[in-house]
CSV table of C-alpha atoms in Angstrom, one decimal:
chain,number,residue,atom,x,y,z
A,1011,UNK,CA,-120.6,151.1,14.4
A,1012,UNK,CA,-123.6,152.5,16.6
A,1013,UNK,CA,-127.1,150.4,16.9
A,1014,UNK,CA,-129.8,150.2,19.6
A,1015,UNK,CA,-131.6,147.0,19.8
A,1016,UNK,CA,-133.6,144.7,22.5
A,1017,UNK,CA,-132.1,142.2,25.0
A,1018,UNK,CA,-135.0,139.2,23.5
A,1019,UNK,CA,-133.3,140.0,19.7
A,1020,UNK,CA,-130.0,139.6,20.8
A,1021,UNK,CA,-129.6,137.0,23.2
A,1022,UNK,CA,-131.5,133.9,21.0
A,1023,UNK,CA,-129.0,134.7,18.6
A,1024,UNK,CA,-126.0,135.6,20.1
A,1025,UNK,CA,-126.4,131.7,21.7
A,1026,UNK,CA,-127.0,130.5,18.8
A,1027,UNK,CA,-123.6,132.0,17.7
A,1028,UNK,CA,-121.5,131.3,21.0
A,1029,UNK,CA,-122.4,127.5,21.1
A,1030,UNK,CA,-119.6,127.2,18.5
A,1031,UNK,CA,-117.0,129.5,20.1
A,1032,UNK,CA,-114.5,127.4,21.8
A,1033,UNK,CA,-113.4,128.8,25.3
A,1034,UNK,CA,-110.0,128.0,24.8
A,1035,UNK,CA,-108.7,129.0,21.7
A,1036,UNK,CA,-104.8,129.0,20.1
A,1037,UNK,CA,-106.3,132.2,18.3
A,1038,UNK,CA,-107.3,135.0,20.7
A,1039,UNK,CA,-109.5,136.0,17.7
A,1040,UNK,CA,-111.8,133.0,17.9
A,1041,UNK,CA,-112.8,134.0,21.4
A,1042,UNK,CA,-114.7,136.2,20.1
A,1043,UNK,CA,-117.6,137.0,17.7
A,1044,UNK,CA,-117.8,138.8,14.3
A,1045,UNK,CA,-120.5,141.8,14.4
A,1046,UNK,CA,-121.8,143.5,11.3
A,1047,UNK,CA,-124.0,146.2,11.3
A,1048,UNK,CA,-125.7,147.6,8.0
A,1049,UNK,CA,-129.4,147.8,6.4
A,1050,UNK,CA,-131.0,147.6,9.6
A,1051,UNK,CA,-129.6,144.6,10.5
A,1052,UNK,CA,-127.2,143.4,13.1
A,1053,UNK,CA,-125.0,140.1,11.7
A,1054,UNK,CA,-123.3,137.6,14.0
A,1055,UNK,CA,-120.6,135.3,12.9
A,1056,UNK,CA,-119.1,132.9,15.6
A,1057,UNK,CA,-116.5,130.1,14.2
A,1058,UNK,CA,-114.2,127.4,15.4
A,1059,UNK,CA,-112.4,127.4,12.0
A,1060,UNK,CA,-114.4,123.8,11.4
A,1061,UNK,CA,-117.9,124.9,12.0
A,1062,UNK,CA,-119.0,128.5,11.3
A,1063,UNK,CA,-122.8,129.6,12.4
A,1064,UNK,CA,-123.6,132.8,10.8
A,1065,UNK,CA,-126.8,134.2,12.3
A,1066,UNK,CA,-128.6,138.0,11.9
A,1067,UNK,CA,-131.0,139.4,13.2
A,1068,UNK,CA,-133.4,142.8,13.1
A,1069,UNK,CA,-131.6,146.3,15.1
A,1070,UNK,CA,-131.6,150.3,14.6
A,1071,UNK,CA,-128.3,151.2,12.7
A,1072,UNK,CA,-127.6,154.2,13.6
A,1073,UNK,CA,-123.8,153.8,12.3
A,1074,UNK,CA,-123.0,151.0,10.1
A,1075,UNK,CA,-120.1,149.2,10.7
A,1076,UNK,CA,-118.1,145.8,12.0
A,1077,UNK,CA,-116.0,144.8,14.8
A,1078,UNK,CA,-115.4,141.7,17.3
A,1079,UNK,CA,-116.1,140.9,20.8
A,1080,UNK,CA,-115.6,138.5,23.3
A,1081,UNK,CA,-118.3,136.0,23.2
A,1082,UNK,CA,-118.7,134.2,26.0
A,1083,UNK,CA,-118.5,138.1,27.8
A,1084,UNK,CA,-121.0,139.6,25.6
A,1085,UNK,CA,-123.0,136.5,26.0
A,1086,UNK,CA,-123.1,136.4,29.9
A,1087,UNK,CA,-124.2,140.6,29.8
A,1088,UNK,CA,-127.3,140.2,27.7
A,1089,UNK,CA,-127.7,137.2,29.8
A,1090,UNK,CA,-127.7,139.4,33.1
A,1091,UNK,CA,-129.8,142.2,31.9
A,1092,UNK,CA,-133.4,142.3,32.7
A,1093,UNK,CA,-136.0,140.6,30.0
A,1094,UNK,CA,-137.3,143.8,28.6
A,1095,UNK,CA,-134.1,145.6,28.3
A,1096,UNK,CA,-132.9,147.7,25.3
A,1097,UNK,CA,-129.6,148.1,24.4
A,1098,UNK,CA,-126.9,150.3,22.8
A,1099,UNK,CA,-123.7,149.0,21.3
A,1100,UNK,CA,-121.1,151.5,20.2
A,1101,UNK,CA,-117.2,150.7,19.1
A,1102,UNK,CA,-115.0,153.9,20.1
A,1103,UNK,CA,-111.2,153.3,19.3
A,1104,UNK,CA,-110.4,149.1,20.7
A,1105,UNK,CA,-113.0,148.8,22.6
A,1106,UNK,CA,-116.9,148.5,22.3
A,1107,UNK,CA,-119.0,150.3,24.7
A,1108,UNK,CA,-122.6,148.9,25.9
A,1109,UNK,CA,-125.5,150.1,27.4
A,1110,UNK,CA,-128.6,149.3,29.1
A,1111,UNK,CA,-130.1,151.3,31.3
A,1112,UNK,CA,-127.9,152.3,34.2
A,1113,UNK,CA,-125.6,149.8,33.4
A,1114,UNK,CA,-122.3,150.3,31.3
A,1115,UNK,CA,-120.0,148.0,29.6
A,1116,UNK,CA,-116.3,148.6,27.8
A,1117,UNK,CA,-115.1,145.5,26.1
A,1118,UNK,CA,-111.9,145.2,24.4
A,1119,UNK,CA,-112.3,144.0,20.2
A,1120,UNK,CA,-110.3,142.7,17.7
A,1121,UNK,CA,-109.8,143.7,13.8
A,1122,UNK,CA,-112.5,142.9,12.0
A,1123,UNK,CA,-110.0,142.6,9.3
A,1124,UNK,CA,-108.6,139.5,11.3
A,1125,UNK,CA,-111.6,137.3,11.0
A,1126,UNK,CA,-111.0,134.1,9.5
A,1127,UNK,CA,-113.4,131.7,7.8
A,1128,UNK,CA,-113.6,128.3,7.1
A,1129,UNK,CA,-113.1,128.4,3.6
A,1130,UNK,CA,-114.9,129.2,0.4
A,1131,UNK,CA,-118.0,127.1,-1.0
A,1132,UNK,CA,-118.1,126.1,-4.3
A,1133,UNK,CA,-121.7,124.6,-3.8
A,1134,UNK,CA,-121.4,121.5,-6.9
A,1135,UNK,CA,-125.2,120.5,-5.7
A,1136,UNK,CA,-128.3,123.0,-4.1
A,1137,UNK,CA,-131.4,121.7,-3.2
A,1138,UNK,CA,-134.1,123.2,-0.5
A,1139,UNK,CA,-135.5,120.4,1.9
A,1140,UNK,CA,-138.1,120.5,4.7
A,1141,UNK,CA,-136.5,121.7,8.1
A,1142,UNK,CA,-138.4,118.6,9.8
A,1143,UNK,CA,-137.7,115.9,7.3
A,1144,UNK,CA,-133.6,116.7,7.8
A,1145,UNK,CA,-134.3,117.0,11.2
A,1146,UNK,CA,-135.2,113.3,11.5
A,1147,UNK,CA,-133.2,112.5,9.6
A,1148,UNK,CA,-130.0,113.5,11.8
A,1149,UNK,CA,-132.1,112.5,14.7
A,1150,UNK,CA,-132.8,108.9,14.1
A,1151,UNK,CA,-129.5,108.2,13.2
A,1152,UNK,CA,-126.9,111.0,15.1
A,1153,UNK,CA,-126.9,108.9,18.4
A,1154,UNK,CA,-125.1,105.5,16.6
A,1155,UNK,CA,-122.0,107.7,15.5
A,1156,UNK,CA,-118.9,106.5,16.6
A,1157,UNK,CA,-116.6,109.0,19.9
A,1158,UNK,CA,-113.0,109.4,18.8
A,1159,UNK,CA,-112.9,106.6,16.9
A,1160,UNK,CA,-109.3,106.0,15.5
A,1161,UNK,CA,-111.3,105.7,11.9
A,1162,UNK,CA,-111.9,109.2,11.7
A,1163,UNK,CA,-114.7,108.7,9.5
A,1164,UNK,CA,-116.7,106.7,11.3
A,1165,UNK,CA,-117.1,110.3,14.0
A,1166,UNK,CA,-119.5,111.4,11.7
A,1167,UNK,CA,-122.6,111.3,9.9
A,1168,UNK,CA,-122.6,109.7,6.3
A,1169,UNK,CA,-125.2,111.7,4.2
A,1170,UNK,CA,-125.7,109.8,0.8
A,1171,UNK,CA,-127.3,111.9,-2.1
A,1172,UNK,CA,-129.6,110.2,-4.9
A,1173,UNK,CA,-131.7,112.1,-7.4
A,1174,UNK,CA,-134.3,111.3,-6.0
A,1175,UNK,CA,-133.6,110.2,-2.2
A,1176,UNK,CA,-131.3,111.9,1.3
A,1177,UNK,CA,-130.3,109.0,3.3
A,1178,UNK,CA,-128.3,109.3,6.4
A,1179,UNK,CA,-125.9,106.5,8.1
A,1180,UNK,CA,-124.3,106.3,11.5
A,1181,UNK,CA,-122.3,103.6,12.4
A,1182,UNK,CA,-119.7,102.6,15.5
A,1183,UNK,CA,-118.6,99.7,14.2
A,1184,UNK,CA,-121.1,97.1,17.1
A,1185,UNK,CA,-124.1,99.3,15.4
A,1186,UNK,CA,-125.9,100.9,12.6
A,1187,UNK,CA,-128.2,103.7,12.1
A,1188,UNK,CA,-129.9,104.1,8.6
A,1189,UNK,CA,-133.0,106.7,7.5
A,1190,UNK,CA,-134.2,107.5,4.3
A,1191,UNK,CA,-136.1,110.0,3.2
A,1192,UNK,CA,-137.6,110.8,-0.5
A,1193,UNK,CA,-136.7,113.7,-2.1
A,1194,UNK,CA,-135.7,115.3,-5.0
A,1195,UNK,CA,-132.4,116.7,-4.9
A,1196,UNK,CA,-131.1,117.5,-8.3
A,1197,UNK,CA,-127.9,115.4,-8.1
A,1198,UNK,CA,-127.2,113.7,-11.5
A,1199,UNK,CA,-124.5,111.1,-10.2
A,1200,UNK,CA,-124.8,109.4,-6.3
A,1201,UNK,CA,-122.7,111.7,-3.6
A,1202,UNK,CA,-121.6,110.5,-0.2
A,1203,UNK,CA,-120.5,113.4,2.4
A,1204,UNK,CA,-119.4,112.7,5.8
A,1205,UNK,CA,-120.4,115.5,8.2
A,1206,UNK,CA,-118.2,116.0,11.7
A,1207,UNK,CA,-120.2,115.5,14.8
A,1208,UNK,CA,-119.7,119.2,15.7
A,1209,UNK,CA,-121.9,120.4,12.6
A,1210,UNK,CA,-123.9,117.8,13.2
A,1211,UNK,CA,-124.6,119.0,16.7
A,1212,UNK,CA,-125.0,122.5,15.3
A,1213,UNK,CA,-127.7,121.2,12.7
A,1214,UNK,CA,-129.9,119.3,15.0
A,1215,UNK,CA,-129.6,123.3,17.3
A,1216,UNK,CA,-130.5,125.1,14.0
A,1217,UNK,CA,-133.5,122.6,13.4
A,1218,UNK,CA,-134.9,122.3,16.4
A,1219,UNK,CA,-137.3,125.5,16.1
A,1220,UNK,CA,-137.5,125.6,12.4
A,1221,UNK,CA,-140.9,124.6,10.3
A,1222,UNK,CA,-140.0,126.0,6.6
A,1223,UNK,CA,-138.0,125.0,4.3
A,1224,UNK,CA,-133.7,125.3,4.4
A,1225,UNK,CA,-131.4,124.6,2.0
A,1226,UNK,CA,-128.6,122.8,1.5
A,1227,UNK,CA,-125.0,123.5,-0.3
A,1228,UNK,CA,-123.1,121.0,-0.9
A,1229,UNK,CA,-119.5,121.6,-2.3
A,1230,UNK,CA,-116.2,119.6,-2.4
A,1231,UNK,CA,-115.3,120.0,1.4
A,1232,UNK,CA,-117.8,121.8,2.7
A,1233,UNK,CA,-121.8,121.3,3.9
A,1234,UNK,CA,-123.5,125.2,4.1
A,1235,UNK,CA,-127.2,124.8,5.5
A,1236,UNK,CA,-129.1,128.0,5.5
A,1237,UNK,CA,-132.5,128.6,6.9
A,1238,UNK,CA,-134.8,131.9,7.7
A,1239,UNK,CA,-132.2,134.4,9.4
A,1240,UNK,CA,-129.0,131.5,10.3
A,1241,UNK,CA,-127.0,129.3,8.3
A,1242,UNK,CA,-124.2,126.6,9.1
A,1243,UNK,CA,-121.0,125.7,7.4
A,1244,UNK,CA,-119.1,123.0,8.3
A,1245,UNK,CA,-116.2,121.5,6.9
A,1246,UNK,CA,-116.9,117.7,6.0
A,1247,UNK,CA,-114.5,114.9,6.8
A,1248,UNK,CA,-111.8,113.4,4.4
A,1249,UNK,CA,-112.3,110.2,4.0
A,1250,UNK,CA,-114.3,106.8,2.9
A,1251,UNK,CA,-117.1,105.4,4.8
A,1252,UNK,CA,-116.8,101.4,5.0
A,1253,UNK,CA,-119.9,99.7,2.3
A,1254,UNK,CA,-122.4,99.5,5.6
A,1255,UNK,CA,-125.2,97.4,3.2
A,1256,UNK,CA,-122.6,94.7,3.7
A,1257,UNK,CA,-123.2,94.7,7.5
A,1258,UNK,CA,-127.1,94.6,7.0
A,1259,UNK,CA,-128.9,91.4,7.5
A,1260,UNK,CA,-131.5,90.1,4.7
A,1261,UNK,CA,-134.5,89.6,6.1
A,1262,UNK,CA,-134.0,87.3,9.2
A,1263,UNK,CA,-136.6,84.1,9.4
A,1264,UNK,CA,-137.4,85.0,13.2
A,1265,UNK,CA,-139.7,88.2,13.7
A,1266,UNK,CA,-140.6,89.1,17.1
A,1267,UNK,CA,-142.9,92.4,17.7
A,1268,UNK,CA,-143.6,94.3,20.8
A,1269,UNK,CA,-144.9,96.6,22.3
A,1270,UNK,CA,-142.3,99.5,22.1
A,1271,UNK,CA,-142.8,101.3,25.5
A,1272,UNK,CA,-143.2,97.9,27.6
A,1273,UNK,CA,-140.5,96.6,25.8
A,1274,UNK,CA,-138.1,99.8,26.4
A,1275,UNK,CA,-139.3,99.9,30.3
A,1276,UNK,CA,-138.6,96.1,30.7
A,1277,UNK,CA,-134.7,96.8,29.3
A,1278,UNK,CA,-134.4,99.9,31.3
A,1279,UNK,CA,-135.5,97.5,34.7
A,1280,UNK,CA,-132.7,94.6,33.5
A,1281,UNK,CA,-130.4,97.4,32.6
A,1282,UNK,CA,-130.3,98.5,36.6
A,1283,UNK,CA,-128.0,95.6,37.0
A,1284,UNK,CA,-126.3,94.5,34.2
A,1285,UNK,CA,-122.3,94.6,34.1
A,1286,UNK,CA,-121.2,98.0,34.4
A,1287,UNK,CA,-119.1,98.1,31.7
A,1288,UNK,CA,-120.2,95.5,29.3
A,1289,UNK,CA,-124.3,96.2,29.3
A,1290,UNK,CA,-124.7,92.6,29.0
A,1291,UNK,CA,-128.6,91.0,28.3
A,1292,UNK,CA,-129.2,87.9,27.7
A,1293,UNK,CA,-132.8,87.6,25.7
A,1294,UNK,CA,-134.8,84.0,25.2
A,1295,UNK,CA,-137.5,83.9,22.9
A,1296,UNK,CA,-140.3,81.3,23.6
A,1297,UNK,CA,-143.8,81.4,21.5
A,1298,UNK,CA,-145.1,84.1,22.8
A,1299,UNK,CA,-143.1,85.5,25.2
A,1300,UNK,CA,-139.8,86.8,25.9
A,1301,UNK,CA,-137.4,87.3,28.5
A,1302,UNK,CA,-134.5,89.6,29.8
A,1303,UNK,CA,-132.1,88.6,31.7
A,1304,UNK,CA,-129.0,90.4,33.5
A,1305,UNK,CA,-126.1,89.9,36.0
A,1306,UNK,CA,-123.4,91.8,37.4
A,1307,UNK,CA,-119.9,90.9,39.0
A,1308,UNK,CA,-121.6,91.0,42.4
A,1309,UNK,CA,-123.8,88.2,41.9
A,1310,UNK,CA,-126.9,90.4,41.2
A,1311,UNK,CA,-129.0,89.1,38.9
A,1312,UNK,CA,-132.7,90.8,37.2
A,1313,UNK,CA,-134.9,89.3,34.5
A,1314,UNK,CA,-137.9,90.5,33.2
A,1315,UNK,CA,-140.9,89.0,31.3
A,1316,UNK,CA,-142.8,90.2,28.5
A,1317,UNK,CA,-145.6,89.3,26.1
A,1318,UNK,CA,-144.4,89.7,22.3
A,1319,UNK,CA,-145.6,88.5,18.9
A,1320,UNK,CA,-143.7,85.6,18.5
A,1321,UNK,CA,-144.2,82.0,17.0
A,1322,UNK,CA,-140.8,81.0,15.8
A,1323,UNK,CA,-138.0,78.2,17.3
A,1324,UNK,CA,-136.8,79.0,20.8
A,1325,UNK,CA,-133.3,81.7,20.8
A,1326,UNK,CA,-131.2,82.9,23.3
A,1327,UNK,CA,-128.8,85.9,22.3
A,1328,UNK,CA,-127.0,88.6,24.1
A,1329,UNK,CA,-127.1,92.2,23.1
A,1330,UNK,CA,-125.5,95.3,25.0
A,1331,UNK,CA,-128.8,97.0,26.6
A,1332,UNK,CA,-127.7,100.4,26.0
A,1333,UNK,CA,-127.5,100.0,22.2
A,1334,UNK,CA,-131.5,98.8,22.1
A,1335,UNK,CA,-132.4,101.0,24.9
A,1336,UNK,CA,-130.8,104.4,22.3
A,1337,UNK,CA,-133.3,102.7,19.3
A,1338,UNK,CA,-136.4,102.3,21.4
A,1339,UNK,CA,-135.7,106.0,22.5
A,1340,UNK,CA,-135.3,106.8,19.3
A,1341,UNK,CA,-138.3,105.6,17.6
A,1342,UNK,CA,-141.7,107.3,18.1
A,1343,UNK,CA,-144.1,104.0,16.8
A,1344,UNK,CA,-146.3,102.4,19.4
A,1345,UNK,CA,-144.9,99.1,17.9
A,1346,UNK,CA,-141.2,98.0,17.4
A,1347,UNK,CA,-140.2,94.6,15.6
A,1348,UNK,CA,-136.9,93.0,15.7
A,1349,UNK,CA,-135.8,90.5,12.9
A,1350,UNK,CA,-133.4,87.7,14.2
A,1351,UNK,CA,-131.9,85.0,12.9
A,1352,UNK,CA,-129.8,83.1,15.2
A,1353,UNK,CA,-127.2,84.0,18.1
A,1354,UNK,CA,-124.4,85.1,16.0
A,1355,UNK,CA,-126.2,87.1,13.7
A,1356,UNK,CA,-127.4,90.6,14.0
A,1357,UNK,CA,-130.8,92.3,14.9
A,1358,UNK,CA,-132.3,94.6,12.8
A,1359,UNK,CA,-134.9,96.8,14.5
A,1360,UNK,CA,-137.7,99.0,13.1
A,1361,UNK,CA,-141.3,100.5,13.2
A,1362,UNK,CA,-143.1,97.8,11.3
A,1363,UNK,CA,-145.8,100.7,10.1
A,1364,UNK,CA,-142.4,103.1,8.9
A,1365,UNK,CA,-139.4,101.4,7.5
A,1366,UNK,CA,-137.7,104.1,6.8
A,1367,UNK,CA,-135.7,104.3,10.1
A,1368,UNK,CA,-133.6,101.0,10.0
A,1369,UNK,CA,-130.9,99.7,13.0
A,1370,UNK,CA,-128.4,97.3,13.5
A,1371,UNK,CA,-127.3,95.8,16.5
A,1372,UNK,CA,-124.6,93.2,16.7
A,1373,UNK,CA,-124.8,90.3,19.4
A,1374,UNK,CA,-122.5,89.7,22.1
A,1375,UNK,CA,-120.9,86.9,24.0
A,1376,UNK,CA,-122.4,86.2,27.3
């Protein structure tokens, strides 16, 4: 393999390939990064045999060919070379040689040969969907998923396939995440997939630039989302997600609305010294107004006072601040309402001019 390409063509995707490249690896081989060089094109596979990003990109071929390299090495050189920098990559025997300028590299490589993958896809349903619309929907929902939850499932994302409609759940068991979008997807019977928060955290990296359309594979156990010059596969998690429209509310006889960024920057204040570890605030509704209160083991106490849209019975209930502080961070409406209905039931919160983004928060004791 011999090609000549610029440091600006390399680097966005060799990071784009790295970010999925474990340092430490049982497998020397996944250290390292799968190159492919043929029809003008320079290919980059990186994989941690549960996500695999496949990215290429435009470079001379002088000779085609394949190899792999350290990552995180190759990575860190393109990284150290000067912006406008060309370089040459060259494999001679087990090693790769690089250069750029006056400056000379010799990596050791691996067998192509040795490569692994994280399985075939058997896509059952294809369908292309607007970068931005799956964006949100990952983003309005990714932050409720649960952190090494013993109920594996629940450390993912729930994405729920109608003909005609994506829908995307997070839950951690004390809240609930739920965004729908319409679209029309092809599938002739409902489909639930649970994606791992890794390939979630690749998707929302993927997304984050893109403006077209991508589209999605979806086979038995595995997600492939493929967009102008990368795709994503990630394996999907085994298992059933709990019926979540069980934990959502009908609609609650108390509705309070607000101001979402007075509202957010009243919880942040209260949230200063709430209980470390519990996140403990104590809201009371009055006509018209509502208050937040906190306290901490040390006798600290803050409250805060806001107006709202409200005209239902007095309530007191006690929510942890970090959960409503993630949702009003979340949302982008210059209004938020929250639906109540006393101080053992839950809170559903949501733009009132886009219901599509729904969240549940559960009380707690105070």
């Amino acid at each position: 393999m011999q090609i000549k390409l610029t440091r600006e063509t390399l680097l966005p995707a060799l990071q784009a390939v790295a970010n999925v490249v474990e340092r430490r690896q049982t497998l020397p081989i996944l250290s390292n990064v799968l190159l492919n060089a043929e029809n003008g094109r320079l290919h980059l596979l990186g994989t941690d045999m549960e996500v695999e990003v496949a990215v290429s990109c435009e470079a001379t071929v002088v000779k085609e060919g394949s190899t792999t390299v350290p990552a995180r090495k190759l990575l860190d050189i393109c990284r150290s070379l000067p912006g406008d920098a060309a370089i040459q990559m060259e494999t001679t025997a087990a090693k790769v040689k690089i250069q750029s300028g006056r400056s000379r590299f010799l990596l050791a490589t691996l067998p192509p040969t040795e490569f692994p993958s994280v399985g075939n896809l058997e896509a059952a349903t294809e369908f292309d969907i607007p970068a931005p619309e799956l964006r949100d929907l990952i983003s309005n929902t990714q932050f409720a998923m649960a952190h090494q939850d013993v109920r594996y499932y629940l450390n993912g994302l729930l994405v729920e396939l109608s003909a005609n409609a994506v829908r995307a759940v997070a839950t951690d068991g004390h809240r609930l995440a739920l965004c729908d979008r319409e679209l029309e997807t092809g599938v002739s019977a409902p489909k639930q997939i649970i994606v791992p928060r890794k390939g979630v955290t690749e998707f929302v990296r993927m997304l984050g630039h893109l403006e077209g359309d991508v589209h999605l594979a979806v086979g038995q156990n595995h997600l492939k989302v493929t967009g102008r010059d990368q795709s994503i596969t990630t394996k999907l998690i085994d298992g059933k997600f709990p019926d979540y429209e069980r934990v959502i509310p009908k609609e609650g006889d108390k509705m309070v609305t607000a101001d979402r960024e007075t509202l957010k920057a009243a919880f942040s204040r209260t949230s200063i010294l709430s209980n470390e570890k519990f996140r403990g605030v104590r809201i009371s509704l009055t006509k018209g107004q509502l208050k937040a209160a906190a306290h901490n083991p040390e006798q600290e106490e803050a409250e805060e006072e806001i107006e709202v849209d409200y005209a239902g019975d007095e309530l007191e209930i006690g929510f942890n601040v970090s959960y409503l502080l993630d949702v009003l961070g979340v949302l982008k409406s210059q209004s938020v309402r929250l639906e109540l209905t006393d101080a053992n039931s839950s809170c559903v919160l949501y733009a009132p001019e886009d219901q599509r983004a729904r969240y549940v928060i559960m009380p707690m004791r105070l």
